[in-house]
Amino acid sequence: MRTLSPQSFSHFPKPYHPHLPMRIVALGDSLIYGFGDPVGGGWVERLRRLWMSPNHPGHALYNLGVRGNGVAQVSQRLEKEWSHRGEFRNRQPELMILSVGVNDSPRLGRANGRPFTEFEHFHTQLNHLLDQAVNLCPVFFVGMVPVDESKMPFLDCFYYNHADQYRYKQATQLACEQRQIPYLDIFDLWLKRGEHWRRLHLSADGLHPNIRGYQALLHDILNWEPMSGLHTYLPSWETSA
């Protein structure tokens, strides 16, 4: 049984009561969508099912992930998606979870080709996205998963690599820190677990987590301090990575 601390809710405006159900939107790319997990549907779907349990406060979680989306695409649909997910007398969502950026980072056509989204353009789009988001509600950001470079190119065209991933994720992390948005650095966390561990947790395409990977991702997210206060009980089958 997890305990709730006042610090767990420091990211939410007052008055927020931690025992009331929330409306939460998760926006982003295939990591939000859950591609690669035919059993559990990805970490967002696994969390949605977890919160539907009678042992939980009943948060309403909406998966708004779209495969292939980059920062610009998420920014274009963010406000409209958020505004249409009110519940219970049309209350608006109290929290937004973002996870996007990896699809902006690959090289096109060859390993040293031009970036899919030029870095300076990405930086501008990212700032716009985050400014939009924080003007709507509190925001959490879940960072990208490191790819398996040996499996590139993805779809015979997209060359993802750790060096470019690191550059784009560092820019994202800094932009979040400047806006006091909690950022979970999945990239560094998974790199520290080693190449063998990562390959066991990635799909054959080298880009998306597999079933085991999404289980591990959910475990990492639920043990992240900003998220830990949103639930009170975690069944043992969800903690095994």
PDB file of C-alpha atoms in Angstrom:
ATOM      1  CA  MET A   1       0.000   0.000   0.000  1.00  0.00           C
ATOM      2  CA  ARG A   2       1.413   3.360  -1.026  1.00  0.00           C
ATOM      3  CA  THR A   3       1.048   6.434   1.138  1.00  0.00           C
ATOM      4  CA  LEU A   4       0.172   9.870  -0.167  1.00  0.00           C
ATOM      5  CA  SER A   5       2.445  12.753   0.742  1.00  0.00           C
ATOM      6  CA  PRO A   6       1.700  16.470   0.390  1.00  0.00           C
ATOM      7  CA  GLN A   7       4.747  16.735  -1.915  1.00  0.00           C
ATOM      8  CA  SER A   8       3.057  14.394  -4.389  1.00  0.00           C
ATOM      9  CA  PHE A   9       0.482  17.074  -5.158  1.00  0.00           C
ATOM     10  CA  SER A  10       2.730  20.146  -5.146  1.00  0.00           C
ATOM     11  CA  HIS A  11       2.390  20.385  -8.942  1.00  0.00           C
ATOM     12  CA  PHE A  12      -1.362  20.931  -8.790  1.00  0.00           C
ATOM     13  CA  PRO A  13      -3.113  24.261  -8.210  1.00  0.00           C
ATOM     14  CA  LYS A  14      -5.122  24.749  -5.029  1.00  0.00           C
ATOM     15  CA  PRO A  15      -7.672  23.665  -4.197  1.00  0.00           C
ATOM     16  CA  TYR A  16      -6.931  20.117  -5.363  1.00  0.00           C
ATOM     17  CA  HIS A  17      -8.120  17.178  -3.278  1.00  0.00           C
ATOM     18  CA  PRO A  18      -5.963  14.079  -3.847  1.00  0.00           C
ATOM     19  CA  HIS A  19      -8.827  11.673  -3.146  1.00  0.00           C
ATOM     20  CA  LEU A  20     -11.127  12.975  -5.874  1.00  0.00           C
ATOM     21  CA  PRO A  21     -11.074  11.409  -9.358  1.00  0.00           C
ATOM     22  CA  MET A  22      -9.237  13.409 -11.987  1.00  0.00           C
ATOM     23  CA  ARG A  23      -9.530  13.765 -15.738  1.00  0.00           C
ATOM     24  CA  ILE A  24      -6.123  13.197 -17.303  1.00  0.00           C
ATOM     25  CA  VAL A  25      -5.146  13.443 -20.970  1.00  0.00           C
ATOM     26  CA  ALA A  26      -2.039  11.735 -22.366  1.00  0.00           C
ATOM     27  CA  LEU A  27      -0.877  13.252 -25.657  1.00  0.00           C
ATOM     28  CA  GLY A  28       2.025  12.274 -27.859  1.00  0.00           C
ATOM     29  CA  ASP A  29       3.347   9.685 -30.285  1.00  0.00           C
ATOM     30  CA  SER A  30       3.471   5.878 -30.412  1.00  0.00           C
ATOM     31  CA  LEU A  31       4.896   5.698 -26.867  1.00  0.00           C
ATOM     32  CA  ILE A  32       1.572   7.104 -25.645  1.00  0.00           C
ATOM     33  CA  TYR A  33      -0.426   5.079 -28.175  1.00  0.00           C
ATOM     34  CA  GLY A  34       1.237   1.872 -26.982  1.00  0.00           C
ATOM     35  CA  PHE A  35       2.464   0.443 -30.296  1.00  0.00           C
ATOM     36  CA  GLY A  36       4.370  -2.798 -29.713  1.00  0.00           C
ATOM     37  CA  ASP A  37       2.231  -4.097 -26.831  1.00  0.00           C
ATOM     38  CA  PRO A  38      -0.557  -6.333 -28.191  1.00  0.00           C
ATOM     39  CA  VAL A  39      -1.246  -7.714 -24.707  1.00  0.00           C
ATOM     40  CA  GLY A  40      -1.587  -4.637 -22.505  1.00  0.00           C
ATOM     41  CA  GLY A  41      -1.966  -1.885 -25.093  1.00  0.00           C
ATOM     42  CA  GLY A  42       0.987   0.138 -23.788  1.00  0.00           C
ATOM     43  CA  TRP A  43       1.705   1.896 -20.518  1.00  0.00           C
ATOM     44  CA  VAL A  44      -1.184   4.384 -20.794  1.00  0.00           C
ATOM     45  CA  GLU A  45      -3.746   1.635 -21.367  1.00  0.00           C
ATOM     46  CA  ARG A  46      -2.251  -0.458 -18.562  1.00  0.00           C
ATOM     47  CA  LEU A  47      -2.533   2.532 -16.244  1.00  0.00           C
ATOM     48  CA  ARG A  48      -6.092   3.251 -17.392  1.00  0.00           C
ATOM     49  CA  ARG A  49      -7.094  -0.321 -16.508  1.00  0.00           C
ATOM     50  CA  LEU A  50      -5.302  -0.069 -13.175  1.00  0.00           C
ATOM     51  CA  TRP A  51      -7.254   3.052 -12.265  1.00  0.00           C
ATOM     52  CA  MET A  52     -10.535   1.336 -13.187  1.00  0.00           C
ATOM     53  CA  SER A  53     -10.017  -1.065 -10.281  1.00  0.00           C
ATOM     54  CA  PRO A  54     -12.344  -0.614  -7.260  1.00  0.00           C
ATOM     55  CA  ASN A  55      -9.181  -0.086  -5.173  1.00  0.00           C
ATOM     56  CA  HIS A  56      -8.362   3.157  -6.998  1.00  0.00           C
ATOM     57  CA  PRO A  57      -9.781   6.686  -6.999  1.00  0.00           C
ATOM     58  CA  GLY A  58     -11.191   6.242 -10.492  1.00  0.00           C
ATOM     59  CA  HIS A  59      -9.146   8.718 -12.491  1.00  0.00           C
ATOM     60  CA  ALA A  60     -10.354   9.060 -16.100  1.00  0.00           C
ATOM     61  CA  LEU A  61      -7.355   8.672 -18.410  1.00  0.00           C
ATOM     62  CA  TYR A  62      -7.619   9.441 -22.134  1.00  0.00           C
ATOM     63  CA  ASN A  63      -5.054   8.026 -24.568  1.00  0.00           C
ATOM     64  CA  LEU A  64      -4.509  10.651 -27.282  1.00  0.00           C
ATOM     65  CA  GLY A  65      -1.362   9.188 -28.799  1.00  0.00           C
ATOM     66  CA  VAL A  66      -0.921   9.173 -32.587  1.00  0.00           C
ATOM     67  CA  ARG A  67       1.790   7.099 -34.251  1.00  0.00           C
ATOM     68  CA  GLY A  68       4.341   9.186 -36.105  1.00  0.00           C
ATOM     69  CA  ASN A  69       3.424  12.471 -34.447  1.00  0.00           C
ATOM     70  CA  GLY A  70       6.160  14.977 -33.792  1.00  0.00           C
ATOM     71  CA  VAL A  71       6.081  18.085 -31.642  1.00  0.00           C
ATOM     72  CA  ALA A  72       4.392  20.190 -34.345  1.00  0.00           C
ATOM     73  CA  GLN A  73       1.526  17.709 -34.835  1.00  0.00           C
ATOM     74  CA  VAL A  74       0.858  17.402 -31.108  1.00  0.00           C
ATOM     75  CA  SER A  75       0.921  21.179 -30.764  1.00  0.00           C
ATOM     76  CA  GLN A  76      -1.647  21.553 -33.548  1.00  0.00           C
ATOM     77  CA  ARG A  77      -4.189  19.326 -31.836  1.00  0.00           C
ATOM     78  CA  LEU A  78      -3.352  19.899 -28.179  1.00  0.00           C
ATOM     79  CA  GLU A  79      -5.871  22.536 -27.104  1.00  0.00           C
ATOM     80  CA  LYS A  80      -8.816  21.030 -28.968  1.00  0.00           C
ATOM     81  CA  GLU A  81      -8.077  17.524 -27.689  1.00  0.00           C
ATOM     82  CA  TRP A  82      -7.792  18.799 -24.119  1.00  0.00           C
ATOM     83  CA  SER A  83     -10.939  20.907 -24.248  1.00  0.00           C
ATOM     84  CA  HIS A  84     -13.106  17.982 -25.429  1.00  0.00           C
ATOM     85  CA  ARG A  85     -12.188  15.620 -22.553  1.00  0.00           C
ATOM     86  CA  GLY A  86     -14.217  17.205 -19.800  1.00  0.00           C
ATOM     87  CA  GLU A  87     -16.375  14.907 -17.660  1.00  0.00           C
ATOM     88  CA  PHE A  88     -18.697  15.099 -14.694  1.00  0.00           C
ATOM     89  CA  ARG A  89     -20.601  18.344 -15.409  1.00  0.00           C
ATOM     90  CA  ASN A  90     -18.152  19.403 -18.136  1.00  0.00           C
ATOM     91  CA  ARG A  91     -15.172  19.899 -15.870  1.00  0.00           C
ATOM     92  CA  GLN A  92     -11.936  20.251 -17.819  1.00  0.00           C
ATOM     93  CA  PRO A  93      -8.965  17.873 -17.451  1.00  0.00           C
ATOM     94  CA  GLU A  94      -6.800  18.599 -14.418  1.00  0.00           C
ATOM     95  CA  LEU A  95      -3.576  17.072 -15.755  1.00  0.00           C
ATOM     96  CA  MET A  96      -1.824  16.599 -19.097  1.00  0.00           C
ATOM     97  CA  ILE A  97       0.894  13.995 -19.707  1.00  0.00           C
ATOM     98  CA  LEU A  98       3.084  14.652 -22.745  1.00  0.00           C
ATOM     99  CA  SER A  99       5.499  12.257 -24.468  1.00  0.00           C
ATOM    100  CA  VAL A 100       6.785  13.376 -27.857  1.00  0.00           C
ATOM    101  CA  GLY A 101      10.000  14.270 -29.666  1.00  0.00           C
ATOM    102  CA  VAL A 102      11.579  11.041 -30.828  1.00  0.00           C
ATOM    103  CA  ASN A 103       9.947  11.296 -34.271  1.00  0.00           C
ATOM    104  CA  ASP A 104      11.597  14.683 -34.757  1.00  0.00           C
ATOM    105  CA  SER A 105      15.096  13.301 -34.150  1.00  0.00           C
ATOM    106  CA  PRO A 106      15.929  10.757 -36.919  1.00  0.00           C
ATOM    107  CA  ARG A 107      18.122  11.345 -39.963  1.00  0.00           C
ATOM    108  CA  LEU A 108      16.459  10.874 -43.321  1.00  0.00           C
ATOM    109  CA  GLY A 109      17.661   8.507 -46.032  1.00  0.00           C
ATOM    110  CA  ARG A 110      21.101   7.794 -44.592  1.00  0.00           C
ATOM    111  CA  ALA A 111      22.880   7.805 -41.240  1.00  0.00           C
ATOM    112  CA  ASN A 112      24.297  11.288 -41.831  1.00  0.00           C
ATOM    113  CA  GLY A 113      21.259  12.668 -43.638  1.00  0.00           C
ATOM    114  CA  ARG A 114      19.374  15.787 -42.652  1.00  0.00           C
ATOM    115  CA  PRO A 115      17.302  15.644 -39.449  1.00  0.00           C
ATOM    116  CA  PHE A 116      13.580  15.041 -39.896  1.00  0.00           C
ATOM    117  CA  THR A 117      13.021  18.245 -37.893  1.00  0.00           C
ATOM    118  CA  GLU A 118      15.948  20.649 -37.875  1.00  0.00           C
ATOM    119  CA  PHE A 119      17.081  21.217 -34.307  1.00  0.00           C
ATOM    120  CA  GLU A 120      16.407  24.966 -34.187  1.00  0.00           C
ATOM    121  CA  HIS A 121      12.960  24.422 -35.679  1.00  0.00           C
ATOM    122  CA  PHE A 122      12.317  21.681 -33.135  1.00  0.00           C
ATOM    123  CA  HIS A 123      13.344  23.997 -30.322  1.00  0.00           C
ATOM    124  CA  THR A 124      10.899  26.680 -31.467  1.00  0.00           C
ATOM    125  CA  GLN A 125       8.049  24.186 -31.871  1.00  0.00           C
ATOM    126  CA  LEU A 126       8.776  22.612 -28.493  1.00  0.00           C
ATOM    127  CA  ASN A 127       8.661  25.951 -26.687  1.00  0.00           C
ATOM    128  CA  HIS A 128       5.325  26.704 -28.337  1.00  0.00           C
ATOM    129  CA  LEU A 129       3.935  23.299 -27.334  1.00  0.00           C
ATOM    130  CA  LEU A 130       4.974  23.606 -23.701  1.00  0.00           C
ATOM    131  CA  ASP A 131       3.726  27.183 -23.396  1.00  0.00           C
ATOM    132  CA  GLN A 132       0.355  26.061 -24.776  1.00  0.00           C
ATOM    133  CA  ALA A 133       0.181  23.153 -22.366  1.00  0.00           C
ATOM    134  CA  VAL A 134       1.038  24.967 -19.136  1.00  0.00           C
ATOM    135  CA  ASN A 135      -1.581  27.607 -19.925  1.00  0.00           C
ATOM    136  CA  LEU A 136      -4.241  24.879 -19.832  1.00  0.00           C
ATOM    137  CA  CYS A 137      -3.381  22.748 -16.780  1.00  0.00           C
ATOM    138  CA  PRO A 138      -0.479  21.140 -14.886  1.00  0.00           C
ATOM    139  CA  VAL A 139       1.798  19.119 -17.168  1.00  0.00           C
ATOM    140  CA  PHE A 140       4.029  16.063 -16.720  1.00  0.00           C
ATOM    141  CA  PHE A 141       6.490  15.004 -19.434  1.00  0.00           C
ATOM    142  CA  VAL A 142       7.634  11.406 -20.020  1.00  0.00           C
ATOM    143  CA  GLY A 143      10.839  11.317 -22.063  1.00  0.00           C
ATOM    144  CA  MET A 144      11.749   9.129 -25.042  1.00  0.00           C
ATOM    145  CA  VAL A 145      13.034   5.556 -24.985  1.00  0.00           C
ATOM    146  CA  PRO A 146      16.550   4.914 -26.390  1.00  0.00           C
ATOM    147  CA  VAL A 147      16.471   2.994 -29.674  1.00  0.00           C
ATOM    148  CA  ASP A 148      18.457  -0.066 -30.729  1.00  0.00           C
ATOM    149  CA  GLU A 149      20.844   1.525 -33.221  1.00  0.00           C
ATOM    150  CA  SER A 150      21.739  -1.847 -34.753  1.00  0.00           C
ATOM    151  CA  LYS A 151      18.165  -2.187 -36.092  1.00  0.00           C
ATOM    152  CA  MET A 152      18.204   1.050 -38.062  1.00  0.00           C
ATOM    153  CA  PRO A 153      16.954   2.248 -40.475  1.00  0.00           C
ATOM    154  CA  PHE A 154      13.335   2.126 -39.384  1.00  0.00           C
ATOM    155  CA  LEU A 155      11.000   1.629 -42.372  1.00  0.00           C
ATOM    156  CA  ASP A 156      14.105   1.692 -44.619  1.00  0.00           C
ATOM    157  CA  CYS A 157      14.248   5.469 -44.256  1.00  0.00           C
ATOM    158  CA  PHE A 158      14.577   6.774 -40.694  1.00  0.00           C
ATOM    159  CA  TYR A 159      17.987   6.538 -39.033  1.00  0.00           C
ATOM    160  CA  TYR A 160      17.549   7.013 -35.296  1.00  0.00           C
ATOM    161  CA  ASN A 161      20.691   7.244 -33.159  1.00  0.00           C
ATOM    162  CA  HIS A 162      21.529   7.902 -29.521  1.00  0.00           C
ATOM    163  CA  ALA A 163      23.560  11.059 -30.164  1.00  0.00           C
ATOM    164  CA  ASP A 164      20.668  12.851 -31.847  1.00  0.00           C
ATOM    165  CA  GLN A 165      18.168  11.436 -29.373  1.00  0.00           C
ATOM    166  CA  TYR A 166      20.267  12.812 -26.529  1.00  0.00           C
ATOM    167  CA  ARG A 167      20.422  16.271 -28.102  1.00  0.00           C
ATOM    168  CA  TYR A 168      16.674  16.484 -28.607  1.00  0.00           C
ATOM    169  CA  LYS A 169      15.831  15.064 -25.202  1.00  0.00           C
ATOM    170  CA  GLN A 170      18.263  17.441 -23.468  1.00  0.00           C
ATOM    171  CA  ALA A 171      16.560  20.393 -25.127  1.00  0.00           C
ATOM    172  CA  THR A 172      13.199  19.031 -24.006  1.00  0.00           C
ATOM    173  CA  GLN A 173      14.345  18.460 -20.447  1.00  0.00           C
ATOM    174  CA  LEU A 174      15.776  21.984 -20.184  1.00  0.00           C
ATOM    175  CA  ALA A 175      12.607  23.534 -21.634  1.00  0.00           C
ATOM    176  CA  CYS A 176      10.544  21.608 -19.078  1.00  0.00           C
ATOM    177  CA  GLU A 177      12.790  22.697 -16.206  1.00  0.00           C
ATOM    178  CA  GLN A 178      12.415  26.327 -17.262  1.00  0.00           C
ATOM    179  CA  ARG A 179       8.637  25.953 -16.939  1.00  0.00           C
ATOM    180  CA  GLN A 180       8.752  23.778 -13.781  1.00  0.00           C
ATOM    181  CA  ILE A 181       7.276  20.837 -15.694  1.00  0.00           C
ATOM    182  CA  PRO A 182       8.267  17.510 -14.094  1.00  0.00           C
ATOM    183  CA  TYR A 183      10.328  15.510 -16.623  1.00  0.00           C
ATOM    184  CA  LEU A 184      11.015  11.773 -16.411  1.00  0.00           C
ATOM    185  CA  ASP A 185      14.310  10.997 -18.176  1.00  0.00           C
ATOM    186  CA  ILE A 186      13.549   7.524 -19.539  1.00  0.00           C
ATOM    187  CA  PHE A 187      16.417   7.804 -22.047  1.00  0.00           C
ATOM    188  CA  ASP A 188      19.160   7.996 -19.413  1.00  0.00           C
ATOM    189  CA  LEU A 189      17.358   5.585 -17.090  1.00  0.00           C
ATOM    190  CA  TRP A 190      17.177   2.852 -19.732  1.00  0.00           C
ATOM    191  CA  LEU A 191      20.717   3.467 -21.016  1.00  0.00           C
ATOM    192  CA  LYS A 192      22.063   2.836 -17.515  1.00  0.00           C
ATOM    193  CA  ARG A 193      20.441  -0.612 -17.505  1.00  0.00           C
ATOM    194  CA  GLY A 194      22.698  -1.764 -20.301  1.00  0.00           C
ATOM    195  CA  GLU A 195      22.433  -2.889 -23.891  1.00  0.00           C
ATOM    196  CA  HIS A 196      21.315  -6.442 -23.079  1.00  0.00           C
ATOM    197  CA  TRP A 197      18.468  -5.170 -20.882  1.00  0.00           C
ATOM    198  CA  ARG A 198      17.327  -2.684 -23.529  1.00  0.00           C
ATOM    199  CA  ARG A 199      17.236  -5.275 -26.310  1.00  0.00           C
ATOM    200  CA  LEU A 200      15.056  -7.503 -24.152  1.00  0.00           C
ATOM    201  CA  HIS A 201      12.618  -4.612 -23.712  1.00  0.00           C
ATOM    202  CA  LEU A 202      12.440  -3.314 -27.299  1.00  0.00           C
ATOM    203  CA  SER A 203      10.447  -4.681 -30.228  1.00  0.00           C
ATOM    204  CA  ALA A 204      12.134  -6.185 -33.280  1.00  0.00           C
ATOM    205  CA  ASP A 205      11.980  -2.798 -35.024  1.00  0.00           C
ATOM    206  CA  GLY A 206      14.426  -1.386 -32.470  1.00  0.00           C
ATOM    207  CA  LEU A 207      12.243   1.664 -31.864  1.00  0.00           C
ATOM    208  CA  HIS A 208       9.169   0.688 -29.834  1.00  0.00           C
ATOM    209  CA  PRO A 209       9.045  -1.057 -26.458  1.00  0.00           C
ATOM    210  CA  ASN A 210       7.672  -4.601 -26.473  1.00  0.00           C
ATOM    211  CA  ILE A 211       5.295  -6.095 -23.901  1.00  0.00           C
ATOM    212  CA  ARG A 212       8.056  -6.377 -21.326  1.00  0.00           C
ATOM    213  CA  GLY A 213       9.220  -2.865 -22.200  1.00  0.00           C
ATOM    214  CA  TYR A 214       5.823  -1.296 -21.553  1.00  0.00           C
ATOM    215  CA  GLN A 215       5.579  -3.163 -18.245  1.00  0.00           C
ATOM    216  CA  ALA A 216       8.952  -1.699 -17.280  1.00  0.00           C
ATOM    217  CA  LEU A 217       7.904   1.745 -18.504  1.00  0.00           C
ATOM    218  CA  LEU A 218       4.737   1.701 -16.404  1.00  0.00           C
ATOM    219  CA  HIS A 219       6.771   0.602 -13.398  1.00  0.00           C
ATOM    220  CA  ASP A 220       9.198   3.506 -13.927  1.00  0.00           C
ATOM    221  CA  ILE A 221       6.368   6.009 -14.308  1.00  0.00           C
ATOM    222  CA  LEU A 222       4.438   4.850 -11.252  1.00  0.00           C
ATOM    223  CA  ASN A 223       7.596   5.034  -9.137  1.00  0.00           C
ATOM    224  CA  TRP A 224       8.301   8.590 -10.328  1.00  0.00           C
ATOM    225  CA  GLU A 225       7.535  10.987  -7.477  1.00  0.00           C
ATOM    226  CA  PRO A 226       5.172  13.327  -9.384  1.00  0.00           C
ATOM    227  CA  MET A 227       3.022  10.351 -10.430  1.00  0.00           C
ATOM    228  CA  SER A 228       3.258   8.291  -7.261  1.00  0.00           C
ATOM    229  CA  GLY A 229       0.601  10.278  -5.431  1.00  0.00           C
ATOM    230  CA  LEU A 230      -2.070   9.655  -8.064  1.00  0.00           C
ATOM    231  CA  HIS A 231      -2.739   6.109  -6.912  1.00  0.00           C
ATOM    232  CA  THR A 232      -2.807   4.294  -3.597  1.00  0.00           C
ATOM    233  CA  TYR A 233      -2.275   0.662  -4.530  1.00  0.00           C
ATOM    234  CA  LEU A 234      -0.168  -1.120  -7.141  1.00  0.00           C
ATOM    235  CA  PRO A 235      -0.811  -4.835  -7.753  1.00  0.00           C
ATOM    236  CA  SER A 236       2.315  -6.998  -7.763  1.00  0.00           C
ATOM    237  CA  TRP A 237       1.814  -8.111 -11.388  1.00  0.00           C
ATOM    238  CA  GLU A 238       2.340  -4.529 -12.564  1.00  0.00           C
ATOM    239  CA  THR A 239       5.612  -4.032 -10.660  1.00  0.00           C
ATOM    240  CA  SER A 240       7.513  -6.828 -12.391  1.00  0.00           C
ATOM    241  CA  ALA A 241       9.678  -5.478 -15.204  1.00  0.00           C
TER     242      ALA A 241
END
